[in-house]
Tab-separated table of C-alpha atoms in Angstrom:
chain	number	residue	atom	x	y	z
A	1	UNK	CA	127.931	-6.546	112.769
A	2	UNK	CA	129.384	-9.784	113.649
A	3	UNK	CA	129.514	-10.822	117.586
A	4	UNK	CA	133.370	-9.862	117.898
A	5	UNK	CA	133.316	-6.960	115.856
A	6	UNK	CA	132.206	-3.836	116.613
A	7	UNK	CA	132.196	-1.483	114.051
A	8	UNK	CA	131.408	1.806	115.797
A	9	UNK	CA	134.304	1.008	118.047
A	10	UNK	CA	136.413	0.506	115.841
A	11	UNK	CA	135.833	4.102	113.668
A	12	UNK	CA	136.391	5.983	116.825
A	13	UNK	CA	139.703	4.040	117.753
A	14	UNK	CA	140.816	4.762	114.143
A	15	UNK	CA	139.996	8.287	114.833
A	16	UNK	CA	141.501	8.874	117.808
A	17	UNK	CA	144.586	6.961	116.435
A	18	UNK	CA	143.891	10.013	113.880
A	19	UNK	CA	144.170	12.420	116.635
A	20	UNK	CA	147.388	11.037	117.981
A	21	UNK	CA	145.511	9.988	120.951
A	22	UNK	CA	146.205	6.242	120.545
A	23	UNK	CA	150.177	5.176	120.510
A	24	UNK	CA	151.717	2.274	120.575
A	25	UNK	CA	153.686	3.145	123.959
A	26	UNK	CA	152.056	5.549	126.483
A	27	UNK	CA	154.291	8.719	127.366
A	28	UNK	CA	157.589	8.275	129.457
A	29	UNK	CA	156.768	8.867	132.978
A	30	UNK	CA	158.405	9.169	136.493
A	31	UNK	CA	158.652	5.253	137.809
A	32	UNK	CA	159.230	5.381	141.492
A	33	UNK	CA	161.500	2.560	143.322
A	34	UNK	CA	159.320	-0.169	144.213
A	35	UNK	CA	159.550	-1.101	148.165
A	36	UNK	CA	159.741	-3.516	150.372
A	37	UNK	CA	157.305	-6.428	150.558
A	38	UNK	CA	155.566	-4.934	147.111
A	39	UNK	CA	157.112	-8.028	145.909
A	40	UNK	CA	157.013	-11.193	148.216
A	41	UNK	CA	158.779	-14.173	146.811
A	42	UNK	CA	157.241	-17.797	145.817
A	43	UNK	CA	157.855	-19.617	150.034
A	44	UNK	CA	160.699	-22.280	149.100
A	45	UNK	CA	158.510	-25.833	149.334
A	46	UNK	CA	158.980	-27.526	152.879
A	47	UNK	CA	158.787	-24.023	154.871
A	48	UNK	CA	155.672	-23.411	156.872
A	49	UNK	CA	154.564	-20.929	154.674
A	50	UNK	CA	154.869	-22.303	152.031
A	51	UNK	CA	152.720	-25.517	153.759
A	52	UNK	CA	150.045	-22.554	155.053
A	53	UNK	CA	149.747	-21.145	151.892
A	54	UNK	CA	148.866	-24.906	150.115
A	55	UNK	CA	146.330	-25.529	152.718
A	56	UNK	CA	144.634	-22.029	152.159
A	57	UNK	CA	144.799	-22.826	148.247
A	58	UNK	CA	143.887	-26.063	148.617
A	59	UNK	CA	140.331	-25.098	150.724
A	60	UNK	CA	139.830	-22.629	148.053
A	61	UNK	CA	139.576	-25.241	144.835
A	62	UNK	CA	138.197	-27.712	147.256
A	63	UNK	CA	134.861	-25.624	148.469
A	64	UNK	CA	134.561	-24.800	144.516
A	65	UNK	CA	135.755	-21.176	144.280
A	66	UNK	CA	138.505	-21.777	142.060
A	67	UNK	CA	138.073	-21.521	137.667
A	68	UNK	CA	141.244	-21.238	135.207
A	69	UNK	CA	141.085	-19.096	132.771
A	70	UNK	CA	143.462	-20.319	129.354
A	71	UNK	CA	144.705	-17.361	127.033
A	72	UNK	CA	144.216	-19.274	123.371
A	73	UNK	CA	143.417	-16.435	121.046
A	74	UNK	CA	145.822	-14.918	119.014
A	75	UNK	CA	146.620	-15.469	115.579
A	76	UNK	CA	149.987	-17.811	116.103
A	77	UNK	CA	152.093	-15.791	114.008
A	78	UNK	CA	155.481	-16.930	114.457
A	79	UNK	CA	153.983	-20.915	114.511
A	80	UNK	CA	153.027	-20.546	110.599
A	81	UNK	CA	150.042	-18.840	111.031
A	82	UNK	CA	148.500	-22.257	113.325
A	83	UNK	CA	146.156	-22.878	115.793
A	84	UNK	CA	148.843	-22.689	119.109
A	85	UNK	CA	146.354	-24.116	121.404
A	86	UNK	CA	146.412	-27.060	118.839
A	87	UNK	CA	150.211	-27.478	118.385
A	88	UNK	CA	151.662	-30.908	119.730
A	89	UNK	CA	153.878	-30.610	122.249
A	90	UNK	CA	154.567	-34.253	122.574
A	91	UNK	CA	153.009	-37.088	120.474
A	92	UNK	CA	149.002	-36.502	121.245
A	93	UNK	CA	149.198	-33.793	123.596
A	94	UNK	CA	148.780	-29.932	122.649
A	95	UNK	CA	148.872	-27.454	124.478
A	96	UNK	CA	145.814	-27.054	125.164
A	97	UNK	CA	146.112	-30.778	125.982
A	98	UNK	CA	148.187	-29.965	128.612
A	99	UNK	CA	146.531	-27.103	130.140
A	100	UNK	CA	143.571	-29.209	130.518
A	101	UNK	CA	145.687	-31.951	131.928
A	102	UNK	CA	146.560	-30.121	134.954
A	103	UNK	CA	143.178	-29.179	135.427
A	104	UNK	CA	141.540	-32.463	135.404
A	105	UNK	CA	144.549	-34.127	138.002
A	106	UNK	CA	143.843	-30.904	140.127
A	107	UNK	CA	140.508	-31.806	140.314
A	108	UNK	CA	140.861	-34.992	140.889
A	109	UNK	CA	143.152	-34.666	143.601
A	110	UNK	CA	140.758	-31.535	145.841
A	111	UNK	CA	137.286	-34.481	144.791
A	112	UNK	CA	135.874	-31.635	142.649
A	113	UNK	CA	135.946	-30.602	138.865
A	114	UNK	CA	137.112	-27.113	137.939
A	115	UNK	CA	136.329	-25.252	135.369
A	116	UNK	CA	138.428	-23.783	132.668
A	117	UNK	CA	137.397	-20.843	130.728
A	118	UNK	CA	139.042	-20.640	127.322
A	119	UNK	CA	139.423	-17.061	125.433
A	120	UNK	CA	139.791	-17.887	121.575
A	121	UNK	CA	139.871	-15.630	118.878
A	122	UNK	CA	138.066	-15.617	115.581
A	123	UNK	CA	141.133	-17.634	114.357
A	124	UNK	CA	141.220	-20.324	116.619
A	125	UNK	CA	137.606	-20.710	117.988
A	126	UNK	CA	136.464	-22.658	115.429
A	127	UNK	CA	139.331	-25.111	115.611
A	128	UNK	CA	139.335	-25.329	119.570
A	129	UNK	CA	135.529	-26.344	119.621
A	130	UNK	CA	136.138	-29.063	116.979
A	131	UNK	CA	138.861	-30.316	118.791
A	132	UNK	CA	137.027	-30.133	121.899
A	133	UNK	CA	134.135	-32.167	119.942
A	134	UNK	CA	136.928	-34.845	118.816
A	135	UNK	CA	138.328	-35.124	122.388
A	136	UNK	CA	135.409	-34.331	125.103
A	137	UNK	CA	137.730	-32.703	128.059
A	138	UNK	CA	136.702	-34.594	131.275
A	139	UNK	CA	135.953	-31.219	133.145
A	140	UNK	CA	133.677	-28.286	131.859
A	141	UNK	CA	135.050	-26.054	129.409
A	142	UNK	CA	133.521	-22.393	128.477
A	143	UNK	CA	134.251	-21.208	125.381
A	144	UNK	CA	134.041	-17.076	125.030
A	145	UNK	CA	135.938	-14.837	122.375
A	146	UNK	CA	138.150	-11.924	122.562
A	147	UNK	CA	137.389	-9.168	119.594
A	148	UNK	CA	138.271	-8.592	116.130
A	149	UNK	CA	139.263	-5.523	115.084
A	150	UNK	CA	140.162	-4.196	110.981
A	151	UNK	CA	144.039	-3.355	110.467
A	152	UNK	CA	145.227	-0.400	109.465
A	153	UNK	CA	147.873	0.679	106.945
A	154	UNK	CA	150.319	3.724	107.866
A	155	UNK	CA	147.829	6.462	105.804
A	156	UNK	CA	144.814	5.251	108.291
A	157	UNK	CA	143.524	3.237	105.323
A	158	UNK	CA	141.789	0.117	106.035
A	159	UNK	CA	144.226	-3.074	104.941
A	160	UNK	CA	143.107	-5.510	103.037
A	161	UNK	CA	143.466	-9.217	102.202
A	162	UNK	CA	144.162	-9.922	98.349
A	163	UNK	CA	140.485	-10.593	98.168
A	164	UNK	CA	139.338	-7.015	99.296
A	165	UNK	CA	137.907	-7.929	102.575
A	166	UNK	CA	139.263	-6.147	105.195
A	167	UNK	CA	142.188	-7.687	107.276
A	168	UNK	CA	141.097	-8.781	110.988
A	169	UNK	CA	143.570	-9.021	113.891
A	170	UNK	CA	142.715	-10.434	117.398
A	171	UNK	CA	142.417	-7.288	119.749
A	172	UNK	CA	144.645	-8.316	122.327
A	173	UNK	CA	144.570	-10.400	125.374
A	174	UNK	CA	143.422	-7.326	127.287
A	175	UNK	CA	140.289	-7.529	125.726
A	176	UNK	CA	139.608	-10.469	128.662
A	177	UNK	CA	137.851	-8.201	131.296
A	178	UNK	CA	135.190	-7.025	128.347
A	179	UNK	CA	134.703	-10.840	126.939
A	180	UNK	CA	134.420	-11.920	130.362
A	181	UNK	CA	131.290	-9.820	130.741
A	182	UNK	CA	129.684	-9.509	127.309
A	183	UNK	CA	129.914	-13.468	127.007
A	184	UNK	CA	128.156	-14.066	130.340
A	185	UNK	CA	130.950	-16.272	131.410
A	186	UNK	CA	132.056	-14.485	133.852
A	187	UNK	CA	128.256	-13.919	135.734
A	188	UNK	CA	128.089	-18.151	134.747
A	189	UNK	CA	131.162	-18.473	137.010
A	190	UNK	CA	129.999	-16.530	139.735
A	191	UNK	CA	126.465	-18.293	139.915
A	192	UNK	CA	128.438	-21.453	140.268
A	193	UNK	CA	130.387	-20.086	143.212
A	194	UNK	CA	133.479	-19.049	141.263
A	195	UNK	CA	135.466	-16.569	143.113
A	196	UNK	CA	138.692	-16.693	142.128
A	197	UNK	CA	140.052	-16.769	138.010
A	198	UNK	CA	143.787	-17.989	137.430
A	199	UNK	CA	144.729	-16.560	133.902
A	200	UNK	CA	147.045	-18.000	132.270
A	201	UNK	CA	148.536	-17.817	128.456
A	202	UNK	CA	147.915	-21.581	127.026
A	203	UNK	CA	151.753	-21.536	125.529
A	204	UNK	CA	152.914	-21.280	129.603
A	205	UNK	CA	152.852	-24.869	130.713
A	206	UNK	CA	155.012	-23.903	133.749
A	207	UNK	CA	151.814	-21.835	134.879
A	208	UNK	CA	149.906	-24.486	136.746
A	209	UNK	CA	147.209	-24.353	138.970
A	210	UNK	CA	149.173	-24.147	142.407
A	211	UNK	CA	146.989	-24.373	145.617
A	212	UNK	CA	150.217	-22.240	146.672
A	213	UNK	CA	150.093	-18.857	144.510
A	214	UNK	CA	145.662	-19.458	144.810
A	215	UNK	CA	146.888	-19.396	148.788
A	216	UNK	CA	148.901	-16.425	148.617
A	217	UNK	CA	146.418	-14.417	146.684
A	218	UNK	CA	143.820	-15.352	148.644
A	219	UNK	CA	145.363	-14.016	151.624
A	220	UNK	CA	146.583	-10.558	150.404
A	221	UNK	CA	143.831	-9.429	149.286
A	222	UNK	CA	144.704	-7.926	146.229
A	223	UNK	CA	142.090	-7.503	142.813
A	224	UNK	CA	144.808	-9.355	140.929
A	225	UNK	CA	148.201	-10.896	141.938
A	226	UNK	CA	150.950	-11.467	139.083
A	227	UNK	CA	153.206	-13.736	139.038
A	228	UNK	CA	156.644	-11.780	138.186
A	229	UNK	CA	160.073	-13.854	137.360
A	230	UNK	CA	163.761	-12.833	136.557
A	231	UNK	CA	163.949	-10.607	133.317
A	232	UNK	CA	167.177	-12.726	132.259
A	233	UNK	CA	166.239	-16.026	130.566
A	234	UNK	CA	168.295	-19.228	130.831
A	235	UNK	CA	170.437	-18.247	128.000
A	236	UNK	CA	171.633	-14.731	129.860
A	237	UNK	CA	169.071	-12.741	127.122
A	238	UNK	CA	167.205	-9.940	128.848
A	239	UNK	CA	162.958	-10.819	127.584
A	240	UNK	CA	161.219	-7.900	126.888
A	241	UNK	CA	157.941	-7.912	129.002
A	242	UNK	CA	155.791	-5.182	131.762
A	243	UNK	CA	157.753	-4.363	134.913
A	244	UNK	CA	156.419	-4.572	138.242
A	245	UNK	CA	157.016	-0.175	139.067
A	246	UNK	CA	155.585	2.438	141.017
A	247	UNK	CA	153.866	5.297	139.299
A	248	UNK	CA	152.400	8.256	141.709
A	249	UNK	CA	152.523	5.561	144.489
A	250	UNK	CA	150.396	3.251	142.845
A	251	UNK	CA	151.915	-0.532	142.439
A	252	UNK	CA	151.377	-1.081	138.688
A	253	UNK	CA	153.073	-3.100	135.788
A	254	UNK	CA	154.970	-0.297	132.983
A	255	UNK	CA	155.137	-1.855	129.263
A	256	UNK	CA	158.186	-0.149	127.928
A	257	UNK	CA	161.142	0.233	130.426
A	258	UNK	CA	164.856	-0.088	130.292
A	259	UNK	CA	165.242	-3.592	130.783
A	260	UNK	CA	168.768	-3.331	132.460
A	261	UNK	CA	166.793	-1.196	135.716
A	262	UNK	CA	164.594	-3.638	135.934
A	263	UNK	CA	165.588	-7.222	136.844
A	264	UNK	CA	162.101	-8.718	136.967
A	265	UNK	CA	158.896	-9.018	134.143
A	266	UNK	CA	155.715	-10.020	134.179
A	267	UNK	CA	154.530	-13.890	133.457
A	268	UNK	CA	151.489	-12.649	132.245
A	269	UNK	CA	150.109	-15.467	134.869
A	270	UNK	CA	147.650	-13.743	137.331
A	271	UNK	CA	145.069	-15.118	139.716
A	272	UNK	CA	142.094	-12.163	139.844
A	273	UNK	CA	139.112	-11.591	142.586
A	274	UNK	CA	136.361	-12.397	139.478
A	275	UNK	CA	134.089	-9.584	142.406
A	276	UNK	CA	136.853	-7.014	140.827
A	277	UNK	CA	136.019	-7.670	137.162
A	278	UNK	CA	132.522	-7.943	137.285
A	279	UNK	CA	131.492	-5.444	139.527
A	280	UNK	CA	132.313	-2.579	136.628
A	281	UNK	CA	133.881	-2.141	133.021
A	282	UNK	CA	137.792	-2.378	133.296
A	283	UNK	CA	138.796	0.136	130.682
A	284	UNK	CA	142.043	-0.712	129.223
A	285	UNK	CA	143.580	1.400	127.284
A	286	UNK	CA	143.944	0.657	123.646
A	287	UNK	CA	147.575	0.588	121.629
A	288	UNK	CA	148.354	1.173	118.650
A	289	UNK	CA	151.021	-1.637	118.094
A	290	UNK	CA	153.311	-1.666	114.808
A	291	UNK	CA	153.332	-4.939	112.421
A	292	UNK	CA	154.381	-6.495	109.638
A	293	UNK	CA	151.965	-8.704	107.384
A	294	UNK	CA	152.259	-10.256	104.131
A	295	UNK	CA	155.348	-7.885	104.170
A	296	UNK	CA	153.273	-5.120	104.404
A	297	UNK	CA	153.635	-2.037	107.464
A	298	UNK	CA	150.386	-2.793	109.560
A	299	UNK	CA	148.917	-0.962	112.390
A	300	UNK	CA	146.879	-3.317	115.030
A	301	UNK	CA	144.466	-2.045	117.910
A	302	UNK	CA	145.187	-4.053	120.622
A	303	UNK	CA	145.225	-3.951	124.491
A	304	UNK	CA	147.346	-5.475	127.015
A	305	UNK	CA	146.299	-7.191	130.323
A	306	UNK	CA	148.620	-5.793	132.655
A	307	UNK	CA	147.740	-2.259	132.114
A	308	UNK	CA	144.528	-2.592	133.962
A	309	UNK	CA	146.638	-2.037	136.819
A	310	UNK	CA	147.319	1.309	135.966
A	311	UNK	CA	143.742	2.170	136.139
A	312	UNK	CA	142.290	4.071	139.212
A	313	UNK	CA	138.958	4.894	140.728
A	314	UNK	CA	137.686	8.939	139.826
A	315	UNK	CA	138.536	9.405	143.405
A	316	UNK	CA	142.389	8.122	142.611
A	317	UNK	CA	142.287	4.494	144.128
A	318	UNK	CA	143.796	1.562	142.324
A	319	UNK	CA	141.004	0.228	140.288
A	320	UNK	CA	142.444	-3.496	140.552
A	321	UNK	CA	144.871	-3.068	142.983
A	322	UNK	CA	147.693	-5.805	142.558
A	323	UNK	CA	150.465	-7.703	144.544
A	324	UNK	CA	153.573	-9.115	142.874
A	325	UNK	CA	154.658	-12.934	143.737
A	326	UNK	CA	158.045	-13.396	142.345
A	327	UNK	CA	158.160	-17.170	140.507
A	328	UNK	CA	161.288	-18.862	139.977
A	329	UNK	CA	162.446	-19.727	136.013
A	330	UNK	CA	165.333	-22.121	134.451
A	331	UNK	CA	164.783	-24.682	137.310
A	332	UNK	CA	162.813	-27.603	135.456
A	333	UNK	CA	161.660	-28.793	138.610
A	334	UNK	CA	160.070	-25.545	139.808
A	335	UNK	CA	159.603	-23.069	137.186
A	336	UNK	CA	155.938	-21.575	136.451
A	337	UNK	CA	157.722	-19.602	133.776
A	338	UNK	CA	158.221	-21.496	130.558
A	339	UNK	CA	157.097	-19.732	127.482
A	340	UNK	CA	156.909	-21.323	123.474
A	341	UNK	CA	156.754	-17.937	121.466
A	342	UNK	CA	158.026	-19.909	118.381
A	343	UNK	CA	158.768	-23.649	117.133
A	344	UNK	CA	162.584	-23.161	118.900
A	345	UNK	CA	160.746	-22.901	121.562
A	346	UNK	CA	159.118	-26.444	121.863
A	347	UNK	CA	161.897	-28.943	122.834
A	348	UNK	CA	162.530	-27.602	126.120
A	349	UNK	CA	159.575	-27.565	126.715
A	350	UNK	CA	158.338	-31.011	125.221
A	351	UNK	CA	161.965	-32.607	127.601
A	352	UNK	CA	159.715	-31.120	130.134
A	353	UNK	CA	156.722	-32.532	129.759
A	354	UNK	CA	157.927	-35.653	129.130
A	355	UNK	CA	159.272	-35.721	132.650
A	356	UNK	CA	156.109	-34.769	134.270
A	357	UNK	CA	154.249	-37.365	132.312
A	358	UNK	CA	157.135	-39.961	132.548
A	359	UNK	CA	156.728	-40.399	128.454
């Protein structure tokens, strides 16, 4: 059994997949209105909250309780099948590049070096550590990986690669709260007076660390606060992502919703209490999402961050229980939503960069 795969897990997913007990989409169910302050908006810059909020943020990554957490697992799909983390943004600078970047001025601004924790997959981690090795990043990186898991073909089969071997997909970003804590990254954090974890996805350059959003986390007192935007994109498309609902009175994010009843979507940006994920397992729920490789009908077990905020306590309490800080999008200057799904994707965001970096 190889350190990402675990093969007893795996036959009882496949057999509860068997069972019907593993979808790809949980069950409709009754979302309740969400009300007011369950979402509080970004403060506009210049306003005193906005200016109490920095200075709360700001103590935070000064006194050393502050880590990022970078998303760069994955198996880059819709880039060729390449290493995203690796992909040049602008001449010399990937994306992981960049996420580092803002990391290492942020640290160099508060007189203290923050630490980035970096969830690869058993696609990319090799080629993240050598390019780690080829350009040593100027604060401390951890390296930890999320799990592997054997694809499936529509008769419960095991799918193969034309060699035999069975085919491996990356089990989801979800898979965070369990790689946090098998990998001992998580405890490492802690001993070194970690206290709060900003995850981010390492394609979101827009999601920086912001003494502001670390502020306003800090201060309501929430397991895990998401950073929400406008479901309608620059170009008037409606993105498919989690809304921020109500479910049995429980603040929560809901996967598959009608996007027209719901005008804002999840960043997939969210600063967690690391207390909250260490204290006990989070036990997201596994999916059973539907894909195409090699232009074959492919069934992948993954799981999905935002649905540990469906989870409750045995006596019924939120298990993580969340806030919602509505980010702005579209505006270059102030946007912390900015996401390269495919190549398309990378000139905006390259002009961008460019601009920050005056290249």
């Amino acid at each position: 059994m190889s350190d990402d795969f675990d093969q007893e897990l795996f036959e009882a997913l496949r057999e509860r997949w068997r069972r019907g007990e593993i979808v790809e989409a949980p069950p409709p169910t009754t979302l309740e209105p969400l009300r007011e302050g369950d979402v509080v908006p970004l403060p506009a810059p210049g306003s005193a909250e906005h200016r109490r909020a920095s200075e709360v943020g700001e103590a935070l990554l000064r006194s050393g309780q502050v880590a990022a957490l970078v998303v760069a697992g994955g198996a880059g799909t819709r880039f060729g099948g390449a290493v995203k983390a690796l992909v040049e943004v602008v001449p010399g600078q990937t994306f992981l590049d960049l996420k580092l970047l803002d990391v290492a001025r942020t640290s160099e601004r508060v007189g203290r070096l923050v630490p980035v924790a970096v969830m690869t997959s058993f696609l990319t981690a090799e080629g993240i550590a050598e390019h780690l090795r080829r350009r040593p990043p100027t604060v401390p990186v951890l390296l930890f990986r999320q799990a592997r898991l054997p694809r499936l073909q529509p008769d419960g089969e095991i799918f193969r690669e034309p060699s035999g071997e069975p085919s491996f997909a990356p089990s989801g970003h979800g898979d965070v709260f369990r790689a946090l804590r098998s990998s001992g990254v998580g405890a490492e954090l802690w001993a070194a007076g970690v206290r709060h974890l900003y995850f981010s996805n390492v394609d979101n350059l827009a999601a920086t660390l912001d003494p502001v959003v670390l502020g306003l986390h800090a201060e309501g007192g929430a397991a895990m606060t998401v950073e929400v935007t406008p479901r309608t994109a620059p170009d008037g498309k409606l993105d498919v992502g989690a809304a921020p609902v109500r479910v049995g009175g429980q603040l929560q994010l809901v996967e598959k919703v009608d996007p027209r009843a719901h005008a804002t979507i999840s960043t997939n940006s969210i600063t967690f209490r690391l207390e909250s994920l260490l204290a006990a397992p989070i036990p997201v729920p596994f999916r059973a999402v539907r894909k195409t490789v090699d232009g074959a009908p492919v069934i992948q077990f993954e799981q999905v961050t935002a649905e540990a905020s469906a989870l409750r306590t045995p006596g019924g309490d939120p298990l993580l229980p969340v806030r919602f800080l509505e980010v702005p999008r579209g505006d270059p200057a102030r946007s912390r939503f900015e996401p390269c799904k495919a190549p398309g994707d990378l000139e905006p965001v390259a002009a961008r960069v460019r601009r920050l970096l005056a290249l």
